[in-house]
Short mmCIF file of C-alpha atoms and ligand atoms in Angstrom, two decimals:
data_model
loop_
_atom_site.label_atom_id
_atom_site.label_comp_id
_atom_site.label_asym_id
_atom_site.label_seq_id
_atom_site.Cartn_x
_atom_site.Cartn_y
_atom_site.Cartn_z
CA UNK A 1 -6.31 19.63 12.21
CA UNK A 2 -2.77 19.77 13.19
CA UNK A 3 -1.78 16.72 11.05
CA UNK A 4 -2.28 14.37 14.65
CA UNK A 5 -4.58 13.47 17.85
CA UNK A 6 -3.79 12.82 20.61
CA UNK A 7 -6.11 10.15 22.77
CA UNK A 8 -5.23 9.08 26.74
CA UNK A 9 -6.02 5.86 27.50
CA UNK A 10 -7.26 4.41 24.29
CA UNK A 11 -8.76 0.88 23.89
CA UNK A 12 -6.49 -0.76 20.75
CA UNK A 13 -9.21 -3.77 20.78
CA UNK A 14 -10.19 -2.51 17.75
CA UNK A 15 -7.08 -2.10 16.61
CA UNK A 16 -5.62 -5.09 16.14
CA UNK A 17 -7.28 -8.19 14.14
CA UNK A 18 -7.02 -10.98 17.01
CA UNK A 19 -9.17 -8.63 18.61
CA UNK A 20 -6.86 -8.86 21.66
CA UNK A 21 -8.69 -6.01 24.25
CA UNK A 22 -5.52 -3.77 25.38
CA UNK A 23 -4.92 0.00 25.86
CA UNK A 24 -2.38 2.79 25.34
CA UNK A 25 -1.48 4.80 27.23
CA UNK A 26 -1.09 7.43 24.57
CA UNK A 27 -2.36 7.10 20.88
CA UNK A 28 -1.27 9.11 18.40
CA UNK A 29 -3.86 9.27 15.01
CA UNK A 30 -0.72 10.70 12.83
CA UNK A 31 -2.32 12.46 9.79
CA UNK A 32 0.64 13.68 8.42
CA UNK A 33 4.22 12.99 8.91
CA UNK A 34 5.63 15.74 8.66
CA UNK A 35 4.95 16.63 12.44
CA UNK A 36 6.45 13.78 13.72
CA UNK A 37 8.89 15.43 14.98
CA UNK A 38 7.19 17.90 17.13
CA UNK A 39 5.11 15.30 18.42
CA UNK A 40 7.84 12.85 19.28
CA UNK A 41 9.37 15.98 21.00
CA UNK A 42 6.43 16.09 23.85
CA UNK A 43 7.98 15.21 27.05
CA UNK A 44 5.48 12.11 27.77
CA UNK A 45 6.28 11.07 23.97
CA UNK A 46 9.94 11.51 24.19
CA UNK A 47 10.23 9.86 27.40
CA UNK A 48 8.43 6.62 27.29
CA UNK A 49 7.87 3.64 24.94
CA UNK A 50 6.67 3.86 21.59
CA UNK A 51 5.05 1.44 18.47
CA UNK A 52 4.22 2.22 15.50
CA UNK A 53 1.03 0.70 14.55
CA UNK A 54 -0.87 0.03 11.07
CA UNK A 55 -3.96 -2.02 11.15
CA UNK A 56 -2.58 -4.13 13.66
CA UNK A 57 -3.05 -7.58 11.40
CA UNK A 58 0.26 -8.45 12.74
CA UNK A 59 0.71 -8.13 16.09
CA UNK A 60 -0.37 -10.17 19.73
CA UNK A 61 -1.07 -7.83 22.82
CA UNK A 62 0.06 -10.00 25.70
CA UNK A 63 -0.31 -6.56 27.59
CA UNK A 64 -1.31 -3.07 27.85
CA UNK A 65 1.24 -0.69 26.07
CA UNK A 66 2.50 1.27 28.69
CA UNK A 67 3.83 3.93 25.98
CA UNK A 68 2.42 5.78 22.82
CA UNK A 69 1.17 4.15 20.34
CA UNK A 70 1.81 5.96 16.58
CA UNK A 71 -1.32 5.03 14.46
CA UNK A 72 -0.22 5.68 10.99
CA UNK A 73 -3.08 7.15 8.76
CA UNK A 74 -1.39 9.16 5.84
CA UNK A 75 -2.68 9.11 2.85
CA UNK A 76 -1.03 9.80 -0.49
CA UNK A 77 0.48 8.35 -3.76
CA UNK A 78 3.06 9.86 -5.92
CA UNK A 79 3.55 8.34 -9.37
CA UNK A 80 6.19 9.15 -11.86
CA UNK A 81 6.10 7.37 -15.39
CA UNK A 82 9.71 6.60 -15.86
CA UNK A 83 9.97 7.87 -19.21
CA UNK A 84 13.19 7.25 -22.01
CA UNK A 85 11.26 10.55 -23.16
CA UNK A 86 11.14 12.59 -19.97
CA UNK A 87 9.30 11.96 -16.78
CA UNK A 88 5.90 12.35 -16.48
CA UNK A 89 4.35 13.60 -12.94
CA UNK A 90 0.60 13.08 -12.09
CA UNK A 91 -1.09 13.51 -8.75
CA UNK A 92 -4.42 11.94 -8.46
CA UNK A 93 -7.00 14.08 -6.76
CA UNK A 94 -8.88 11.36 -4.92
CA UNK A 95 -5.97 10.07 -2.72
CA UNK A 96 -2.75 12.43 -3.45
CA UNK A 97 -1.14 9.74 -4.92
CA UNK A 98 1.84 10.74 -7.57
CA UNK A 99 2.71 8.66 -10.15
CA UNK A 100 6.23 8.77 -12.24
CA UNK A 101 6.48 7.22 -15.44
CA UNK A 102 7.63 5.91 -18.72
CA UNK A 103 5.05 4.14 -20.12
CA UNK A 104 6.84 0.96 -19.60
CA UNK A 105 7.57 0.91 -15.56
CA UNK A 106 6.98 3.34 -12.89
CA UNK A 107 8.08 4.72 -9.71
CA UNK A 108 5.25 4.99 -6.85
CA UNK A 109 5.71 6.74 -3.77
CA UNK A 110 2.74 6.01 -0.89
CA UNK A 111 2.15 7.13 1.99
CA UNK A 112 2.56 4.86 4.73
CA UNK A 113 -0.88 5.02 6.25
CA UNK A 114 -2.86 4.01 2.81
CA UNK A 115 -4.46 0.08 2.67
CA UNK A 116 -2.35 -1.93 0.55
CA UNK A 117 -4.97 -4.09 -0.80
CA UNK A 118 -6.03 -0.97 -2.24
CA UNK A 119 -3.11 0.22 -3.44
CA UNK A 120 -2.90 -3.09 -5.12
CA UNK A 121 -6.27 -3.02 -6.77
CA UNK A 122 -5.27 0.79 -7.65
CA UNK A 123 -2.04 -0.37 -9.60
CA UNK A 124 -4.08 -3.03 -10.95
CA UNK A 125 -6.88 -0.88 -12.28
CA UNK A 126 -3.61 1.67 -13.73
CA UNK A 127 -2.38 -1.70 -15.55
CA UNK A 128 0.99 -2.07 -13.58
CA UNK A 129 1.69 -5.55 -13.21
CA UNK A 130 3.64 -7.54 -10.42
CA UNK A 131 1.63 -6.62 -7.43
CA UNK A 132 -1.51 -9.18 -8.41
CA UNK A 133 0.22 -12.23 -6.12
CA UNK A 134 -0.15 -10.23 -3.03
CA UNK A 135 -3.58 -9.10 -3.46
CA UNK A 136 -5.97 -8.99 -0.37
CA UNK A 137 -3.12 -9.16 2.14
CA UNK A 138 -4.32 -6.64 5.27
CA UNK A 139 -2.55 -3.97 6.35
CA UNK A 140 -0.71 -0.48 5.37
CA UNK A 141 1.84 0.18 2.46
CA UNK A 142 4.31 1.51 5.87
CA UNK A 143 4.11 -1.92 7.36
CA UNK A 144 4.96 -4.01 4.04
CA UNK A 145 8.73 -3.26 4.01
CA UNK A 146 8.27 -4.43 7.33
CA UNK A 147 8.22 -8.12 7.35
CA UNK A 148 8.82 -8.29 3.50
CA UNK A 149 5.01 -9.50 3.05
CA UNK A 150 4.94 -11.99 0.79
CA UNK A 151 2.21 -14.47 -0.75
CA UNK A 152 2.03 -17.22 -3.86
CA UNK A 153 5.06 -17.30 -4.55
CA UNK A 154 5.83 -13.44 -4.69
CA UNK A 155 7.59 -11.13 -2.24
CA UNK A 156 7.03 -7.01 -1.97
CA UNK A 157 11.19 -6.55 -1.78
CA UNK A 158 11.11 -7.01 -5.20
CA UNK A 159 9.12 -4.01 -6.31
CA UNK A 160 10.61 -1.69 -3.58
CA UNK A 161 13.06 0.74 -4.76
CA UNK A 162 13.42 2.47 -1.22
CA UNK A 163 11.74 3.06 2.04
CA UNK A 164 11.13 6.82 3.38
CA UNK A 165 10.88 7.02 7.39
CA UNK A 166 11.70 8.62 10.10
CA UNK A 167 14.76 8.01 12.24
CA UNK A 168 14.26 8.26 16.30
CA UNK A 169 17.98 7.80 16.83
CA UNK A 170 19.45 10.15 14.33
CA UNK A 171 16.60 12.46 14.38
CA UNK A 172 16.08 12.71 11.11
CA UNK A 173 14.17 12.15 7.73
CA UNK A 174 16.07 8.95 6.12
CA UNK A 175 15.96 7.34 2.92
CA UNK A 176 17.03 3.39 3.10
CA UNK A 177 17.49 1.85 -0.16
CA UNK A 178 16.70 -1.64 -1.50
CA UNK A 179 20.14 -3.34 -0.19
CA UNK A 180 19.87 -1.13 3.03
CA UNK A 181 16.32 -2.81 3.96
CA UNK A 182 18.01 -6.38 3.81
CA UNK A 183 14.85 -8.04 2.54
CA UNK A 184 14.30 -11.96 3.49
CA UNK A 185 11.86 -14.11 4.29
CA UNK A 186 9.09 -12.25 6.61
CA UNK A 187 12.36 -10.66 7.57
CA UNK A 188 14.24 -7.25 6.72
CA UNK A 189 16.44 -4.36 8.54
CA UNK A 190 13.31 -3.11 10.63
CA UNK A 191 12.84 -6.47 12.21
CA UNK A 192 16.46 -6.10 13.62
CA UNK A 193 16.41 -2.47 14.73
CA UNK A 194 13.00 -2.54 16.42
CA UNK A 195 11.61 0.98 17.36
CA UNK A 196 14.00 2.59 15.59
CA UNK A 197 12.80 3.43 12.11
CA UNK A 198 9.14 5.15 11.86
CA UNK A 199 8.11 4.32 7.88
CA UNK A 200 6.60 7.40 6.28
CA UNK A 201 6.91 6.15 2.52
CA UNK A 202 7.60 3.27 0.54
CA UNK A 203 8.77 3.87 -3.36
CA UNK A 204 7.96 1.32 -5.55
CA UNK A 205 8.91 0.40 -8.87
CA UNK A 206 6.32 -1.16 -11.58
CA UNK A 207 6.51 -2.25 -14.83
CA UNK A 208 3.27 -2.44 -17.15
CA UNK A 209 3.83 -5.70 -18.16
CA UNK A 210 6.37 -9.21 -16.77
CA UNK A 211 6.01 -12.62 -16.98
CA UNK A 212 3.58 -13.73 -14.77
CA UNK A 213 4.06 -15.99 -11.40
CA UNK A 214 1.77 -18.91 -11.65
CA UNK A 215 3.73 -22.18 -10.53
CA UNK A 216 2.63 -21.79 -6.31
CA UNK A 217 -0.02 -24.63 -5.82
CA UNK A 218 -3.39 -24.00 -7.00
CA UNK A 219 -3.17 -21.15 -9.14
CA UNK A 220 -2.71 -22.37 -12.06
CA UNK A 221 -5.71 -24.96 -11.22
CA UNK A 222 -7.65 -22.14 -10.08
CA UNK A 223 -7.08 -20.42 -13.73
CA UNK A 224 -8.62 -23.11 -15.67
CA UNK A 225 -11.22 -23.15 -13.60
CA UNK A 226 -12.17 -19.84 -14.23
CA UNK A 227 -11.57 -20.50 -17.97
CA UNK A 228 -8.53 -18.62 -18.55
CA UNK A 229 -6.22 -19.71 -20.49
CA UNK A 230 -4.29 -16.43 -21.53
CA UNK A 231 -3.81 -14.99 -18.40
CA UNK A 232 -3.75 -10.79 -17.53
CA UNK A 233 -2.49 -9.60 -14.06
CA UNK A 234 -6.08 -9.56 -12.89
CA UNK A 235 -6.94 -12.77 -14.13
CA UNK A 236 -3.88 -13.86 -11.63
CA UNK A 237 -5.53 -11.58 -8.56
CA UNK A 238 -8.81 -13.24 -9.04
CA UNK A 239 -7.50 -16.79 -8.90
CA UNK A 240 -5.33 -15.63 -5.28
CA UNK A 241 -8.30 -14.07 -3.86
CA UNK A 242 -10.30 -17.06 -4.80
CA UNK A 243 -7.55 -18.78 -3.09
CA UNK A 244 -6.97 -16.77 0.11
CA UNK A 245 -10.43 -16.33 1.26
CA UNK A 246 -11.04 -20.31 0.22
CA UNK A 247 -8.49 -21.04 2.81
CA UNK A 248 -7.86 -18.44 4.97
CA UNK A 249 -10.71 -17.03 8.06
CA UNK A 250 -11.62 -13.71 7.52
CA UNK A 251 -10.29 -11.63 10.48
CA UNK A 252 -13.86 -9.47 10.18
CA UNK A 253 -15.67 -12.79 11.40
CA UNK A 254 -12.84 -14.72 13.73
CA UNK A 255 -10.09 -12.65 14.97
CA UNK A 256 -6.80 -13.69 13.90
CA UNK A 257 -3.04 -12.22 12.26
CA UNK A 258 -2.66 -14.65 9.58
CA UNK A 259 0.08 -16.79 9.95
CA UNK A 260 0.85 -17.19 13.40
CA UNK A 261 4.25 -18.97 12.66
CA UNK A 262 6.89 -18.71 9.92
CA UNK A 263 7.66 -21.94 7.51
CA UNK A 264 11.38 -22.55 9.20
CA UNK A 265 14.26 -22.61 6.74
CA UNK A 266 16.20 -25.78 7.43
CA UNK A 267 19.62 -27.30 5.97
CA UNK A 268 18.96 -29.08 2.93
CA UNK A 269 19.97 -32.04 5.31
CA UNK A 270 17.87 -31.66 8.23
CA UNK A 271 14.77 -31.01 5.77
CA UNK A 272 15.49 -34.18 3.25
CA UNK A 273 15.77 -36.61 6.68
CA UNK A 274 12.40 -35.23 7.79
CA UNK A 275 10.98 -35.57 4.74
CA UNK A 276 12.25 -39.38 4.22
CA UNK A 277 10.23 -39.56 8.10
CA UNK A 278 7.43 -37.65 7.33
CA UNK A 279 5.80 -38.42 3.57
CA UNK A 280 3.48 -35.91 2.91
CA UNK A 281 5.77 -32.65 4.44
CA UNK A 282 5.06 -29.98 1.94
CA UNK A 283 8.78 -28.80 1.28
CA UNK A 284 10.18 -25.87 -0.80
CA UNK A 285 14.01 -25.87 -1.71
CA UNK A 286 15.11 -22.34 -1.60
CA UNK A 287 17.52 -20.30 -3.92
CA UNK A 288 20.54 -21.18 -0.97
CA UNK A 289 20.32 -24.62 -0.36
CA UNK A 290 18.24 -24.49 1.93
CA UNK A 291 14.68 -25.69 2.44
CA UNK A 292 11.42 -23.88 3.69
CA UNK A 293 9.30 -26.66 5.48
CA UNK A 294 5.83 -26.36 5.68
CA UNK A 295 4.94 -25.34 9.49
CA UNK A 296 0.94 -25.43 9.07
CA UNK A 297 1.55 -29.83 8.52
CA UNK A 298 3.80 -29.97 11.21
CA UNK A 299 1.05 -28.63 13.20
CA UNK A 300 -1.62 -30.47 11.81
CA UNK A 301 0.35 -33.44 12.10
CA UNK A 302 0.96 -32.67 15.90
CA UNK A 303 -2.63 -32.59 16.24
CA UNK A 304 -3.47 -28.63 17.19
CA UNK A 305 -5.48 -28.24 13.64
CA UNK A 306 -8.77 -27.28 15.06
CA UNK A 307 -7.95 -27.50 19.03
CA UNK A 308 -9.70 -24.73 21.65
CA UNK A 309 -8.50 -23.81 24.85
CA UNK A 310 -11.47 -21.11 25.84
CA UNK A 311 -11.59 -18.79 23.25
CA UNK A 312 -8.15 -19.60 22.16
CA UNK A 313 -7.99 -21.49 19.46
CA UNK A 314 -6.10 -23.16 16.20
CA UNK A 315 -7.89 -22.68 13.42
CA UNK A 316 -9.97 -25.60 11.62
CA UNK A 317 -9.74 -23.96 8.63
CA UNK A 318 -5.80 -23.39 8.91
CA UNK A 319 -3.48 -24.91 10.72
CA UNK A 320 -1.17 -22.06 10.71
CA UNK A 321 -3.81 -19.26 12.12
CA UNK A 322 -4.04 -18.58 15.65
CA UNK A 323 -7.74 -17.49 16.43
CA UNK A 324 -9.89 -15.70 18.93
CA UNK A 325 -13.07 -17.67 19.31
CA UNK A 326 -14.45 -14.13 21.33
CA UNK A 327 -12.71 -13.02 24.69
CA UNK A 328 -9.51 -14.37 24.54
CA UNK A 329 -6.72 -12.50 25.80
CA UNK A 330 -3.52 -11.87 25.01
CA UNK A 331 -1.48 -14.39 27.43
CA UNK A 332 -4.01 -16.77 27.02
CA UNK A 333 -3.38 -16.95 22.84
CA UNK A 334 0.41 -16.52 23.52
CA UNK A 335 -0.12 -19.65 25.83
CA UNK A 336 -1.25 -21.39 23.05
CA UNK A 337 1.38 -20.89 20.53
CA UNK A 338 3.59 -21.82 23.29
CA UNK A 339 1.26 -25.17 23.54
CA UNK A 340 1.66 -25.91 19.26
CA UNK A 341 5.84 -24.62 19.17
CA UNK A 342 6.23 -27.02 22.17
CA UNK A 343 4.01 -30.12 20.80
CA UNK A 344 6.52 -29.59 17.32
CA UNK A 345 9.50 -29.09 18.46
CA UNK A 346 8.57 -32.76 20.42
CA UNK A 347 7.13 -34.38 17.26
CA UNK A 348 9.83 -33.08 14.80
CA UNK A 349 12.84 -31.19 16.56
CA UNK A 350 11.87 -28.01 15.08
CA UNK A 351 11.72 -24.54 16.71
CA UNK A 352 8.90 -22.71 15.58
CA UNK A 353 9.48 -18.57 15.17
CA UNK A 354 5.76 -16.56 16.37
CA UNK A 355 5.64 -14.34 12.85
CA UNK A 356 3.85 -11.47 14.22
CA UNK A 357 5.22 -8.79 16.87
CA UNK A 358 4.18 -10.55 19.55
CA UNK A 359 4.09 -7.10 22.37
CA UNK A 360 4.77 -7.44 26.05
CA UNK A 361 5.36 -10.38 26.57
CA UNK A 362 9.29 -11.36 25.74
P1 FAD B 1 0.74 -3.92 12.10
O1 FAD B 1 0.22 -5.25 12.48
O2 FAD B 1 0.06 -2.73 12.64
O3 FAD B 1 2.28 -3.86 12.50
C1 FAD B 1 3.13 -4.98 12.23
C2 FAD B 1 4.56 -4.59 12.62
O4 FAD B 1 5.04 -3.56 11.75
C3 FAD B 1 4.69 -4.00 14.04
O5 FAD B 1 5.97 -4.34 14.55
C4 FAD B 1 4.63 -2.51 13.81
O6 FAD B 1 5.30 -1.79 14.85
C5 FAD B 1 5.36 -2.39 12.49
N1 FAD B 1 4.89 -1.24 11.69
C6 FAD B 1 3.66 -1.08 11.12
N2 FAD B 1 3.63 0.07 10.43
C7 FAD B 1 4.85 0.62 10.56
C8 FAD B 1 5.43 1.83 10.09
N3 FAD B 1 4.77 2.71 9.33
N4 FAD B 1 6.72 2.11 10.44
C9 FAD B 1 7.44 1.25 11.22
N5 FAD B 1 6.93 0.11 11.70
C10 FAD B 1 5.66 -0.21 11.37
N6 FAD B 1 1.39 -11.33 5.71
C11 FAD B 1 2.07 -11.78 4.63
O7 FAD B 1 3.27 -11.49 4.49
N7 FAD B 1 1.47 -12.57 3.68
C12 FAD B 1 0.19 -12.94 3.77
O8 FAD B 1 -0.32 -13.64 2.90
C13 FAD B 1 -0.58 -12.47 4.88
N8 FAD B 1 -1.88 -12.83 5.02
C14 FAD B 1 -2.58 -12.40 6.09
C15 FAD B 1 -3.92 -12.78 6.21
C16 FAD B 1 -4.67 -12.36 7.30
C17 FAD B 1 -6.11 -12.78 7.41
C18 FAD B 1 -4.08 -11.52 8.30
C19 FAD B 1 -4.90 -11.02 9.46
C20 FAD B 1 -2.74 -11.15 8.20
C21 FAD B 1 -1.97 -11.59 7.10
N9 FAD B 1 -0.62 -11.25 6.95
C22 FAD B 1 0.08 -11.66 5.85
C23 FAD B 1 0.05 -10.41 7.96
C24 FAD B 1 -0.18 -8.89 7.77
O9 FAD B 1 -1.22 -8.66 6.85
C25 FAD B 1 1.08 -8.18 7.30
O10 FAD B 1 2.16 -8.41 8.18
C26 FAD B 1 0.86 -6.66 7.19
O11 FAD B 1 1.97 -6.09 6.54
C27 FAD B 1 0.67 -5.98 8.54
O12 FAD B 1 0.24 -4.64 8.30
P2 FAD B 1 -0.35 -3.77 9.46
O13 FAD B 1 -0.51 -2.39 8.95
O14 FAD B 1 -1.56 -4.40 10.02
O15 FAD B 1 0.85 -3.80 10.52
N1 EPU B 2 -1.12 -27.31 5.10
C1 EPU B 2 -1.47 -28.27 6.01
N2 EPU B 2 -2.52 -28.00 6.86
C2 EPU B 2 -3.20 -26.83 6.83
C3 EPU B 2 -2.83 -25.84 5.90
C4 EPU B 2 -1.76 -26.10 5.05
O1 EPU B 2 -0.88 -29.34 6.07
O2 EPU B 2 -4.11 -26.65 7.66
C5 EPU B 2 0.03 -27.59 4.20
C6 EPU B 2 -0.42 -28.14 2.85
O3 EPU B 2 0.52 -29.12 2.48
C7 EPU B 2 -0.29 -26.93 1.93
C8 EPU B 2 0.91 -26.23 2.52
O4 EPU B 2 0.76 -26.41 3.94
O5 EPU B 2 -0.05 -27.30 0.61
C9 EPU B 2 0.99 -24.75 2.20
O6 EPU B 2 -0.20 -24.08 2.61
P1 EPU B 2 -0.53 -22.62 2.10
O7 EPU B 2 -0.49 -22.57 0.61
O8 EPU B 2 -1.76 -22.16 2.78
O9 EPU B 2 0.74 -21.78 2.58
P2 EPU B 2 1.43 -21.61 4.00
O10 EPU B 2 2.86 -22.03 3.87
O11 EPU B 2 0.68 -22.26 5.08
C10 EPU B 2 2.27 -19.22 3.44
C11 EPU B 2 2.33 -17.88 4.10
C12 EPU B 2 1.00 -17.18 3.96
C13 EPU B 2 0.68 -17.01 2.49
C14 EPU B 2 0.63 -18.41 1.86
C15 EPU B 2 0.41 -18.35 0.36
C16 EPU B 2 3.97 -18.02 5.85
C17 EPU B 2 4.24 -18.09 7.31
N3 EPU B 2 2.70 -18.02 5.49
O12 EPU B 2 1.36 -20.02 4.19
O13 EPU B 2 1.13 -15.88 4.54
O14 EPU B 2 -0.54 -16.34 2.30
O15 EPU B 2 1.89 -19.07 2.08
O16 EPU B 2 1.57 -17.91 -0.23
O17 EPU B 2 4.92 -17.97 5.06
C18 EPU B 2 0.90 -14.70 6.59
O18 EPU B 2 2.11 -14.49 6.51
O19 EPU B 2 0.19 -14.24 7.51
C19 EPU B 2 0.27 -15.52 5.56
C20 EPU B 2 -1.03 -15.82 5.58
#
C-alpha cells in the first residue's frame, strides 16, 4: 500500500550479488513511481544521499550508505504494435505490460523494476527478435540504459527508443531520447550525471524478425553443436546461455558483479604494438579506429586468474570476475582490484576502469 516502504537501517547484503554485508540508512521498496515525488520530498529523503538500486549485480559496497537507498520494484509492460494500419494497444494481465504494434516491429514500454532476463524471454516467447544476444544478463530493465549492457556482440542502445525517469534537479518527469542517453561502451549520459536521473521506464523498439548476430566467438560453434543449422532467435539465446553459464560463476553460488573491469579502448597504435608483444591478446578493432583489448588475458597473463586473498578472490573460472569466496568485505574486494589494475598497468601500461559502481569508496 501506498506505492513504497519505508525500512531504517536495512541490511543490503542481500541486495547486492558480491554479497558485500552493508546497510542503509533508509530503504525505500518503490512500488510505483508515481510517488516519487512525495517521497523524495521527506525531509530525511530530501536532505541526505541517495542511490538508486536494482538487483545490485553491479555495484561494490566499500561502505555503509549513509543515505536512502531507492529499491526499484515496478512492474509493468506497455506494448504497442507499430502498425502501417493503425496502432494496436494490448496490456497483458499478468505483468501490466503494454505492447504497441505493427506486426512487423514494436514499441515496449517497461517498467523499470521488472527482471530483464525475463523481459527477454517474454519478447522472445512474443517472437520479437534482437534481444536473444543479451539473454540471462541480471538485473532490471531501469538499470540497462544504465551502463548500455551489452553481451556477444550486441548492445541494448540499439533497441532503445527513449528512457522515462525522474529528474532530482529539475523536479520533474523527463523523457531522454536515444541521442540524449549518449550510448557507448558500458557507458551512457547516466554514468556522467550520477544521482541525477531516477529511471522509471525504458521504451524499446522491436522488430519481429533481423538478421541475426552470430560472428562473437563460440556461437556459431555452439549452433552446430546443437544441430542447428537454420537458426531462429531462440536457437541464438540457447547457444548464449549455453555460453554464459559455461563460462561465467553463477552469482547464486559465488558472489560476484560480472565483469569487474571494462575491455579498455586503446589507439589502434598502442593496441597493434601490444599485440606484436603479446601473441595471443584477444583484440577487437572498433567502428573508430580504435581497438577494445581483451582485459580478462591481461589479467590472466599477470597471473591473478584464480588468486585468493581471504575470501577475496579472482575467479578461476574467469579472469575478469571479482568473487566473494564467503565474508569478504567491501574494502577488502576493492583492495583486490586495486592488487590486479596495479599488477597490469606494470605488465602492460594499461589502466584498468572498475565497471561496476564501485560505492563509498572514491
Ligand atoms: P544495480 O547493480 O542495482 O545498479 C547498477 C547501477 O545502475 C548503479 O549505479 C545504480 O545506481 C544504477 N541504477 C540501477 N537502476 C537504476 C534506475 N532505475 N535509475 C537510475 N539508476 C539506476 N553486464 C553487461 O553489460 N553484460 C553482461 O554480459 C553482464 N553479465 C553479468 C553477469 C553476472 C553474473 C553479473 C552478476 C553481472 C553481469 N553484468 C553484465 C552486470 C549487470 O548485470 C548489469 O550492469 C545490470 O544492468 C545491473 O542491473 P541491476 O538492476 O542489478 O543494477
Ligand atoms: N579470456 C582470458 N582469460 C579468461 C577469460 C577470457 O584470456 O579467464 C580471453 C579469451 O581470449 C577470450 C576473451 O578473453 O576469448 C573474451 O572472453 P569473453 O568472451 O568471456 O568476453 P569478455 O571480454 O571477457 C565481455 C563482457 C561480458 C560479456 C562477454 C560476452 C566486458 C567488460 N565484459 O567479457 O560482460 O558477457 O564479453 O559478450 O565487456 C559484464 O559486463 O559483467 C559481462 C559479463
Amino acid at each position: 500500500m501506498g506505492g513504497y516502504t519505508l525500512i531504517e537501517n536495512a541490511s543490503l547484503a542481500n541486495r547486492n550479488t558480491l554479497r558485500v554485508a552493508a546497510r542503509a540508512k533508509l530503504l525505500a521498496e518503490i512500488r510505483d513511481a508515481s510517488k516519487l515525488p512525495e517521497l523524495l520530498d521527506f525531509p530525511a529523503v530530501r536532505n541526505g544521499r541517495l542511490l538508486v538500486l536494482g538487483e545490485g549485480s553491479n555495484v561494490l559496497f566499500t561502505n555503509d550508505f549513509d543515505g536512502t537507498v531507492l529499491a526499484m520494484e515496478t512492474r509493468g509492460v506497455h506494448v504497442e504494435t507499430l502498425a502501417t494500419s493503425g496502432v494496436h494497444v494490448e496490456t497483458l494481465a499478468t505483468s501490466g505490460v503494454q505492447v504497441e504494434s505493427d506486426g512487423d516491429s514494436a514499441r515496449i514500454a517497461v517498467a523499470a523494476g521488472e527482471r530483464w532476463d525475463d523481459f527477454v524471454r517474454w519478447t522472445l516467447g512474443q517472437g520479437y527478435a534482437g534481444l536473444e544476444n543479451l539473454i540471462l544478463i541480471p538485473g532490471t530493465v531501469g538499470a540497462a540504459p544504465i551502463q548500455n549492457i551489452g553481451a556477444y556482440g550486441c548492445e541494448v542502445a540499439e533497441f532503445i527508443e527513449s528512457v522515462e525517469a525522474w529528474d532530482i534537479r529539475e523536479r520533474r518527469v523527463v523523457t531522454l531520447d536515444h541521442a540524449t542517453c549518449a550510448f557507448a561502451y558500458r557507458d551512457s549520459l547516466f554514468k556522467h550525471e550520477p544521482g541525477r536521473y531516477i529511471v522509471t521506464a525504458v521504451r524499446f523498439v522491436l522488430p519481429r524478425s533481423r538478421p541475426l548476430r552470430t560472428d562473437y566467438a563460440g556461437i556459431n560453434e555452439q549452433l552446430a553443436r546443437m544441430g542447428v543449422d537454420k537458426p531462429a532467435p531462440f536457437h541464438v539465446a540457447e547457444a548464449v546461455v549455453h555460453l554464459r553459464t559455461s563460462k561465467l560463476p553463477d552469482p547464486m553460488v559465488i558472489g560476484n558483479a560480472g565483469s569487474f573491469f571494462k575491455n579498455p579502448i586503446l589507439d589502434a597504435a598502442l593496441a597493434d604494438a601490444l599485440k606484436r608483444e603479446h601473441a595471443g591478446l584477444a583484440a577487437w578493432p572498433q567502428p573508430d579506429g580504435r581497438c577494445k583489448v581483451s582485459a580478462a588475458w591481461m589479467i590472466e597473463a599477470a597471473g591473478f586468474k584464480g588468486v585468493r586473498e581471504g575470501d577475496a578472490g579472482i575467479s578461476n573460472r574467469h579472469a575478469l570476475v571479482l568473487v566473494n569466496h564467503g565474508e569478504a568485505t567491501g574494502p577488502q574486494l576493492w583492495a583486490l582490484a586495486q592488487q590486479v589494475i596495479h599488477g597490469v598497468r606494470e605488465k602492460f601500461g594499461v589502466a584498468l576502469e572498475p565497471e561496476p559502481v564501485v560505492i563509498g569508496a572514491l
